Every structure is written in C-alpha cells, then in structure tokens.
mmCIF file of C-alpha atoms in Angstrom:
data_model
loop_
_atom_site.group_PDB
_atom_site.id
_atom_site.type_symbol
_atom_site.label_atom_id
_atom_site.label_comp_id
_atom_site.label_asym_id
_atom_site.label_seq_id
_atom_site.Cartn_x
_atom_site.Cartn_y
_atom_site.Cartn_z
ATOM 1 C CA UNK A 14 15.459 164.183 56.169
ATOM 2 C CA UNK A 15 18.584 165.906 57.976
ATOM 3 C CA UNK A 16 18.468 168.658 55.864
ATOM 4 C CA UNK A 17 15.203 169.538 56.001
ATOM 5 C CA UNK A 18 16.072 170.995 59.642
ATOM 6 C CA UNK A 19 18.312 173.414 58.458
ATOM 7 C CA UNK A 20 17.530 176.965 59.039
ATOM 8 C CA UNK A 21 17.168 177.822 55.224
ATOM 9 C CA UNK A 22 14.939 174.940 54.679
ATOM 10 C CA UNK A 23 11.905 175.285 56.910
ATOM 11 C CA UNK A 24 9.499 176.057 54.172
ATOM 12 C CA UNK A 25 10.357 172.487 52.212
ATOM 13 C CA UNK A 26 10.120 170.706 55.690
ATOM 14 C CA UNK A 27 6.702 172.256 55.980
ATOM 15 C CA UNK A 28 5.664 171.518 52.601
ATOM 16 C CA UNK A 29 7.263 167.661 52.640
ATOM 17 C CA UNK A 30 5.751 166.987 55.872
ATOM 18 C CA UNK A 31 2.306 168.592 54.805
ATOM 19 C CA UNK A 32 2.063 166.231 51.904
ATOM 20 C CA UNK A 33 3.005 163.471 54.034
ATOM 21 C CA UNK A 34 0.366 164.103 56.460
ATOM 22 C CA UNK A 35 -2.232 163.949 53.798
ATOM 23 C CA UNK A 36 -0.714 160.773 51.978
ATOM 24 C CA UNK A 37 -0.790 159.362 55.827
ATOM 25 C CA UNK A 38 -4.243 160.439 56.420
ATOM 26 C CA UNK A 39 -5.508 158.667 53.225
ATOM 27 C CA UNK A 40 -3.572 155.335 54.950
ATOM 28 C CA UNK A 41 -5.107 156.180 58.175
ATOM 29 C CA UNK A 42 -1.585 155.730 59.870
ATOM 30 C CA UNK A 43 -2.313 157.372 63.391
ATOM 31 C CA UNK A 44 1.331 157.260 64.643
ATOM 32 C CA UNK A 45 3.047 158.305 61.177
ATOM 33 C CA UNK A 46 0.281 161.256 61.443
ATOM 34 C CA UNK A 47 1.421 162.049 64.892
ATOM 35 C CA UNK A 48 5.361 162.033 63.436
ATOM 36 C CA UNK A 49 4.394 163.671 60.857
ATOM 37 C CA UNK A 50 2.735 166.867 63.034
ATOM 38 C CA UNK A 51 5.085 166.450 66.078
ATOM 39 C CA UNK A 52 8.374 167.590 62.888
ATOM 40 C CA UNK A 53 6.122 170.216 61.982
ATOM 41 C CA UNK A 54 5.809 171.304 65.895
ATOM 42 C CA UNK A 55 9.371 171.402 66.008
ATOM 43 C CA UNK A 56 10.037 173.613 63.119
ATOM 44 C CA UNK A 57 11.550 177.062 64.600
ATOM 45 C CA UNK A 58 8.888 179.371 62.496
ATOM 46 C CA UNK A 59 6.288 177.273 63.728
ATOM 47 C CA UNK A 60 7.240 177.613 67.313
ATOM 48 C CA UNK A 61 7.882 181.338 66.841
ATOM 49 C CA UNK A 62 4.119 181.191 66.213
ATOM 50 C CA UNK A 63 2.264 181.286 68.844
ATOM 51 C CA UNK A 64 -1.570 181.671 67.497
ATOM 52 C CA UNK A 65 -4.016 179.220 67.609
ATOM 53 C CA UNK A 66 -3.638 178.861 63.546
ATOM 54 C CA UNK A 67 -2.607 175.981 61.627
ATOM 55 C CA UNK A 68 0.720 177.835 60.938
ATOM 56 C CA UNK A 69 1.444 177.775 65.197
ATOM 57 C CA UNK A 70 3.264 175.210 67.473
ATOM 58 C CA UNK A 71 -0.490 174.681 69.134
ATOM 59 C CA UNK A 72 -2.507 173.078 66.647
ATOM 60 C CA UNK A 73 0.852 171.032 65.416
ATOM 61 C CA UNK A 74 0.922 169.725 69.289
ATOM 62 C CA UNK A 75 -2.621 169.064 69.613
ATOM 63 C CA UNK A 76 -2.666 167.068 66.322
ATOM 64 C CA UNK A 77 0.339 165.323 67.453
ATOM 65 C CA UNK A 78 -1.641 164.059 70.788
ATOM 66 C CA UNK A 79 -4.464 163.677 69.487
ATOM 67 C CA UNK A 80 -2.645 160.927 66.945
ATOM 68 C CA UNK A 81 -0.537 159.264 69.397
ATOM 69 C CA UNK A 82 -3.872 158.716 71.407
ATOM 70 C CA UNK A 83 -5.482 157.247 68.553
ATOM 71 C CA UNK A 84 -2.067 154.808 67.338
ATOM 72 C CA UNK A 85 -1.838 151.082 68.181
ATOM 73 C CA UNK A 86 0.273 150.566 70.738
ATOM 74 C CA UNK A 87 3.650 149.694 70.249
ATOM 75 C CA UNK A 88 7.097 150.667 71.849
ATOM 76 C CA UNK A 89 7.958 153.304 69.609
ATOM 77 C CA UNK A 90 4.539 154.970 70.085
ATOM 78 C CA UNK A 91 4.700 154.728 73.820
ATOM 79 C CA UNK A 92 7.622 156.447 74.037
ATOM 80 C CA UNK A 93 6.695 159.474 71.858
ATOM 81 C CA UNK A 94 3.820 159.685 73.909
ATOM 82 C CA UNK A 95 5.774 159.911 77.250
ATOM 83 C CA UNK A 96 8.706 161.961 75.825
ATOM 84 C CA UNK A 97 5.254 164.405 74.591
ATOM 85 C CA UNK A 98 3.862 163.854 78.119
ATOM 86 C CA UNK A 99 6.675 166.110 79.628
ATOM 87 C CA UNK A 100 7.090 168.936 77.022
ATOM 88 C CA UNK A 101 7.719 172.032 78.369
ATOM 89 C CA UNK A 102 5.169 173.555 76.384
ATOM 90 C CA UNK A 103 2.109 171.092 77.305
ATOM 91 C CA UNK A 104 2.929 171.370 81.173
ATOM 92 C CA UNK A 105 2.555 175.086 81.014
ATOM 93 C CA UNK A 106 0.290 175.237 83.862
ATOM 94 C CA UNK A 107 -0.632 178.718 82.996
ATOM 95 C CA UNK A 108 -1.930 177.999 79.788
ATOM 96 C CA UNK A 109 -6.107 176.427 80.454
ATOM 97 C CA UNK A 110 -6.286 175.822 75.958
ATOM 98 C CA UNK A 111 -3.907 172.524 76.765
ATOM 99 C CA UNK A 112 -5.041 171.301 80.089
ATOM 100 C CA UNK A 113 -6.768 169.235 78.529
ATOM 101 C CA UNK A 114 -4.114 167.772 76.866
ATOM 102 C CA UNK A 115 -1.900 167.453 79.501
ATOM 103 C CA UNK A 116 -4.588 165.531 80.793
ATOM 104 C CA UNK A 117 -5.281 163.161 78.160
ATOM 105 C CA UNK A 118 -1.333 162.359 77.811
ATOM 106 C CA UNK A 119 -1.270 161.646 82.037
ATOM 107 C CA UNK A 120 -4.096 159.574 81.390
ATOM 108 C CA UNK A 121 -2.103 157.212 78.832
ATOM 109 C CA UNK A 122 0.677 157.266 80.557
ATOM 110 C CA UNK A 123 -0.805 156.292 84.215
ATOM 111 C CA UNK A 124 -1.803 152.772 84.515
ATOM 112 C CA UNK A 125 -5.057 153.627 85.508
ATOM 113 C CA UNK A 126 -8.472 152.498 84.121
ATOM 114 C CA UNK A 127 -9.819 155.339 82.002
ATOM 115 C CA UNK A 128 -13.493 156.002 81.340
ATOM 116 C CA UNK A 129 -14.628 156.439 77.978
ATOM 117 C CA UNK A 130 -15.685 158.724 76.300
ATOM 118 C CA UNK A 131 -12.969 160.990 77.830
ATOM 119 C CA UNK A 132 -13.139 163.798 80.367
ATOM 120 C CA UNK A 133 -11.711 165.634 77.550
ATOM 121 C CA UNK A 134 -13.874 164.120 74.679
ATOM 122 C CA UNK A 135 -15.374 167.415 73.469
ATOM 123 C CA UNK A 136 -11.777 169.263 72.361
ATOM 124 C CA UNK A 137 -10.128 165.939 71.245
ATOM 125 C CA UNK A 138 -13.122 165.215 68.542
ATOM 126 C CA UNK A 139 -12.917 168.913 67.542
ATOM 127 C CA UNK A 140 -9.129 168.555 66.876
ATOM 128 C CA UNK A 141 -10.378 165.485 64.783
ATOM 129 C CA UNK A 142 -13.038 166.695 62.679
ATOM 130 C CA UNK A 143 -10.261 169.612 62.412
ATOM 131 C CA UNK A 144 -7.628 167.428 60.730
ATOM 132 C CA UNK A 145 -9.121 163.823 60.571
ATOM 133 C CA UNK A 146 -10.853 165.140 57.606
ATOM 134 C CA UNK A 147 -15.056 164.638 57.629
ATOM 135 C CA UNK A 148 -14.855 161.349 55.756
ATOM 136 C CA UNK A 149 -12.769 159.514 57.911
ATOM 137 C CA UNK A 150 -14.657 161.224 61.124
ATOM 138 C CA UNK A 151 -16.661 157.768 61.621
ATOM 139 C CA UNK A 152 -13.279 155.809 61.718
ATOM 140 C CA UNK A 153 -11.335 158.221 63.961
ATOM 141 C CA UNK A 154 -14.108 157.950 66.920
ATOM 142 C CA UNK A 155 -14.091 154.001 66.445
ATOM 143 C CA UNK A 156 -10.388 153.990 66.514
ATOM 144 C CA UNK A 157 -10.183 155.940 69.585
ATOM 145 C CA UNK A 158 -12.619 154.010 71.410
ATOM 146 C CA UNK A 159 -10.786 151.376 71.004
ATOM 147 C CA UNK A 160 -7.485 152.376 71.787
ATOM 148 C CA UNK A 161 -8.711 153.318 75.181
ATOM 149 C CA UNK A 162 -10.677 150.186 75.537
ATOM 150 C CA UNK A 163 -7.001 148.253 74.657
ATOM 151 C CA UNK A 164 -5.149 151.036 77.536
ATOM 152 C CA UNK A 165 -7.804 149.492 79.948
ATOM 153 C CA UNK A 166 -6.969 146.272 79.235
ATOM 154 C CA UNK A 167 -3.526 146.659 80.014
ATOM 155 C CA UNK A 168 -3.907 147.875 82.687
ATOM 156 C CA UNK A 169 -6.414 145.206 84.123
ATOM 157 C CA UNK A 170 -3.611 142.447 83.234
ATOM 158 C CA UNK A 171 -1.513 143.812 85.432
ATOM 159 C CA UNK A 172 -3.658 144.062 88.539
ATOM 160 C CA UNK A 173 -5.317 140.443 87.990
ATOM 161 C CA UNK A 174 -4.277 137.483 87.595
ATOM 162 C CA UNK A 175 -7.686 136.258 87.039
ATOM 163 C CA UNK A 176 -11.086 138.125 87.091
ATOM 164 C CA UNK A 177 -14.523 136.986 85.492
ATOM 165 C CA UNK A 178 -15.667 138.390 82.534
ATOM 166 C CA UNK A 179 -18.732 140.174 83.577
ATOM 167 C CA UNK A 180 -16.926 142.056 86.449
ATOM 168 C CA UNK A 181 -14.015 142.942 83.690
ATOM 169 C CA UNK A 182 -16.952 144.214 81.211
ATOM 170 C CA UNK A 183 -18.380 145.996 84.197
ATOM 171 C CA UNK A 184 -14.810 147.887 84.701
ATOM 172 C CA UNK A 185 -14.731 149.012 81.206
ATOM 173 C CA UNK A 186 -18.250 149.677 80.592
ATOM 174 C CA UNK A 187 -18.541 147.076 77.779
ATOM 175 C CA UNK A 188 -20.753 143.739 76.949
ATOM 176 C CA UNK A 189 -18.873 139.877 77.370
ATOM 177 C CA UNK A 190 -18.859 139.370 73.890
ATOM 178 C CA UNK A 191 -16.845 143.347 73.244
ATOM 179 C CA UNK A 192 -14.366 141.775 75.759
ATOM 180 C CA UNK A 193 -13.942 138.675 74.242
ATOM 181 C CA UNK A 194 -13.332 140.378 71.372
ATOM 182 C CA UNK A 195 -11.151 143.027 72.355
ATOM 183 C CA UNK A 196 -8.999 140.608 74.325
ATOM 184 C CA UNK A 197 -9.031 138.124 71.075
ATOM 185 C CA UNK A 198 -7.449 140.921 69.079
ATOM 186 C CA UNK A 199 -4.641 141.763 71.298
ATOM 187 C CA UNK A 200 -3.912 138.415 72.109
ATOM 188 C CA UNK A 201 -4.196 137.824 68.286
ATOM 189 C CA UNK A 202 -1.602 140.726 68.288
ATOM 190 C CA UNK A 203 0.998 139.936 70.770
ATOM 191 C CA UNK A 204 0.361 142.429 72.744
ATOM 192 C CA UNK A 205 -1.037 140.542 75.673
ATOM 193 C CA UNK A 206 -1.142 136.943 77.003
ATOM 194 C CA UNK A 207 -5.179 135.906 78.046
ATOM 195 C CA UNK A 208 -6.621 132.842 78.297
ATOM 196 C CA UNK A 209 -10.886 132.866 78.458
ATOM 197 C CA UNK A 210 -12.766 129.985 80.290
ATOM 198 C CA UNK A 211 -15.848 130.766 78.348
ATOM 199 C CA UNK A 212 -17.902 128.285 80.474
ATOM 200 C CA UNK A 213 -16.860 129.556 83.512
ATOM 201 C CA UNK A 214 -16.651 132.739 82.695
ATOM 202 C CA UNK A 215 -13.098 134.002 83.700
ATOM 203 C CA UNK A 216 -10.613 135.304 82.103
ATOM 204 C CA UNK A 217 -6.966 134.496 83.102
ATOM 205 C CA UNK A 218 -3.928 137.530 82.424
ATOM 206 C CA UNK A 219 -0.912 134.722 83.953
ATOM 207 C CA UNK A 220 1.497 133.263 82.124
ATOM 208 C CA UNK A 221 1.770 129.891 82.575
ATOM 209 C CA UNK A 222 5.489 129.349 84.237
ATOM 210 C CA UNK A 223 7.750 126.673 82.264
ATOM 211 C CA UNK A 224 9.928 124.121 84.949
ATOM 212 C CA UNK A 225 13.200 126.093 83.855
ATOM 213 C CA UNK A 226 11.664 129.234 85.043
ATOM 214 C CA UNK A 227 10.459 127.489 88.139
ATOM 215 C CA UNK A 228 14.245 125.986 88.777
ATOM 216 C CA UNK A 229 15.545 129.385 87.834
ATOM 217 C CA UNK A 230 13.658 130.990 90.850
ATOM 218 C CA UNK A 231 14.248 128.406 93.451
ATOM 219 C CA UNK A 232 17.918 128.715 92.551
ATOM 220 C CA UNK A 233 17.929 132.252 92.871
ATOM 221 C CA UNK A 234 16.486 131.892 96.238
ATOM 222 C CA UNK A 235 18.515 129.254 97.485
ATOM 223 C CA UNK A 236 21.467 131.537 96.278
ATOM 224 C CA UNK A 237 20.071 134.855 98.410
ATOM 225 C CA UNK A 238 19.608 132.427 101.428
ATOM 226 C CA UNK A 239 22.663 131.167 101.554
ATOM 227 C CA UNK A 240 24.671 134.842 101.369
ATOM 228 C CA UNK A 241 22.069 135.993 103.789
ATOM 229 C CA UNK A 242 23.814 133.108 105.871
ATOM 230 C CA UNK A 243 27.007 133.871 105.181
ATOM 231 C CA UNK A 244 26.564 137.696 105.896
ATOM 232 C CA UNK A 245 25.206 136.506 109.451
ATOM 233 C CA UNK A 246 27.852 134.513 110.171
ATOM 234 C CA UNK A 247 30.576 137.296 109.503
ATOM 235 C CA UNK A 248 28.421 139.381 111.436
ATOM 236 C CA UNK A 249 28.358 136.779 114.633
ATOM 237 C CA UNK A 250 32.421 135.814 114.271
ATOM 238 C CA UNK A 251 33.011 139.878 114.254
ATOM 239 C CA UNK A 252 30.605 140.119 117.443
ATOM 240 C CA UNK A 253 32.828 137.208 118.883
ATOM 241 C CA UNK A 254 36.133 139.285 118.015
ATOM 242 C CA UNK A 255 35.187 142.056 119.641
ATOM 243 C CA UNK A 256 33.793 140.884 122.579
ATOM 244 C CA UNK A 257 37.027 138.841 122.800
ATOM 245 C CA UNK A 258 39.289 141.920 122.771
#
C-alpha cells in the first residue's frame, strides 16, 4: 500500500480503498471501515476538497468517527480514536458542521459515563444511514448502543471496586439482566475482570491480589521506608556538621 500515496496514484488509492470499504461493509468490520475512510481522508485531492460531498475531507472524517465509535474496543482502535481526537481539522472551533464530532470523540476519550442515545445522536445516525447502507441500518444502531454501553462500563470499573447491580443498571440506564449480560460478554472477552454475586446482588470490578503481588508491595514499601530513613539520617549528621563548625 506505499505506493498508493504517491502523488500520481491518488485515483487507484481512491478506487482500492472504495472497494475495500464496501467489501468491509458487507463484513460489518467497524474499525477496518474507519481505516478504510480515515486513508481516503488523507488523500491530498480529497483534502483539497473542501465541500460537504463524498469526494471532500468532511464526509471521509465523519465516516471515519462515526466507525471508530461503533468498533470493539481494542488498543489499536483506541489509539486511532485519540490520535483522530486531536486533528487539526476536527478542533476547528470555527467550524459548528463538526462540533459535534469533536464532541462525540471527547466523549470516548474522557472516562466519563456517557448517556445514551448521544447528545449528538441525530447527525451520527444520518452519517450512518449515509454510508452504513439501509440494510445494515438495524445493526449499526445496535452496535452503537452497545459500544457505549461497554465505554460505560469501563469506566464504572475503574471508579468501583464493588457496586450493586441495580445502582450500576441505574447509572447506565439499563435492566439487571442487560448488565449481566453486557458484563458477561466483556468478561467473556478479556476486556474486563467482574465477578457477579447474583444473590446478593453486587458486582465486584477487583482483581483478586496473588501472595507474590502482596510480598511484592510490602517489599517495595519496606524498601521506600528504609531510604526515607537513610535520607533523614544524612540530613540530621549534615545538621550536626554544621552546627559543629
């Protein structure tokens, strides 16, 4: 793919990445799509293009946020979406047609529960019944509602340890049993550790610690005490040197 960005070849790299984006759409790959549109953004005709058109730099952005927002999270997708965050031409402030955008990206990228649908629901569903195609419309809103259910859960692990799982449904706007199940699938994922107490009703985001981690820490600590006590003496025999003199 190197020399596709050549000067002389930006009307193959549009063409290749066009057929990829409809061979990605058919596989339903979000963050492919939003690869896929993000090269296209890129292009130097396309950015020379500044109309609202499929041919300009603005639709290929939108379509490139409004596929990262709808990917499974993963490293590689969290940092497009930050690297995205902090383009140039998305934190235009001048420019109201991608506030909203900017605003959707801060939103991911703040670990902060976010309400659903969206502040910005209305333009993001246009952009997807733009180029989500109308048969896959059905899939897109499920997927999206889901990836922002999974960004709230994140985001609760890291402020509890343990919380019940009314209170957590409550937080997200969603029944026990759409918890349980959205927890379930991340756990079942690797992208989070959980443990529910279905009985009680909790849900528990702590890693149980192993005894090596345990003497790890207490041997760190016992380490920082003891050059905090060695600092204090140098400072109290330098004290006694002076005073001496």
């Amino acid at each position: 793919r190197k020399h596709l960005n050549e000067e002389d070849m930006q009307d193959l790299k549009l063409r290749f990445f066009g057929l990829l984006i409809e061979y990605h759409l058919h596989e339903k790959d979000a963050f492919e799509l939003a690869q896929d549109f993000h090269a296209i953004y890129q292009t130097p005709c396309v950015l020379a293009d500044d109309s609202a058109e499929p041919t300009g730099w603005r639709h290929n952005l939108k379509s490139c946020v409004t596929f990262l927002l709808m990917a499974q999270h993963s490293p590689g997708q969290h940092d497009m979406l930050q690297r995205v965050a902090i383009d140039d031409k998305l934190d235009a402030p001048q420019d109201p047609d991608l506030a909203p955008w900017k605003r959707m990206t801060t939103q991911f990228t703040t670990t902060e529960i976010i309400r659903y649908p969206l502040e910005d629901q209305e333009p993001l569903n246009a952009q997807l019944q733009l180029v989500g195609t109308e048969a896959l419309w059905e899939h897109w809103q499920t997927t999206g509602h889901t990836r922002t259910t999974q960004h709230n859960l994140r985001v609760a692990a890291k402020y509890y340890k343990r919380i019940r799982t009314a209170r957590l449904g409550e937080l997200l706007g969603l029944s026990t049993d759409e918890v349980e199940d959205h927890i379930s699938t991340l756990v079942g994922g690797g992208d989070l550790f959980a443990k529910i107490d279905r009985p009680a009703g909790i849900v528990s985001f702590q890693k149980p610690v192993t005894s090596e981690e345990t003497l790890s820490d207490w041997a760190s600590d016992v380490s920082n005490l003891l050059t905090l006590v060695e600092r204090t003496c140098h400072l109290i025999n330098k004290e006694n040197m002076i005073h001496k003199v």
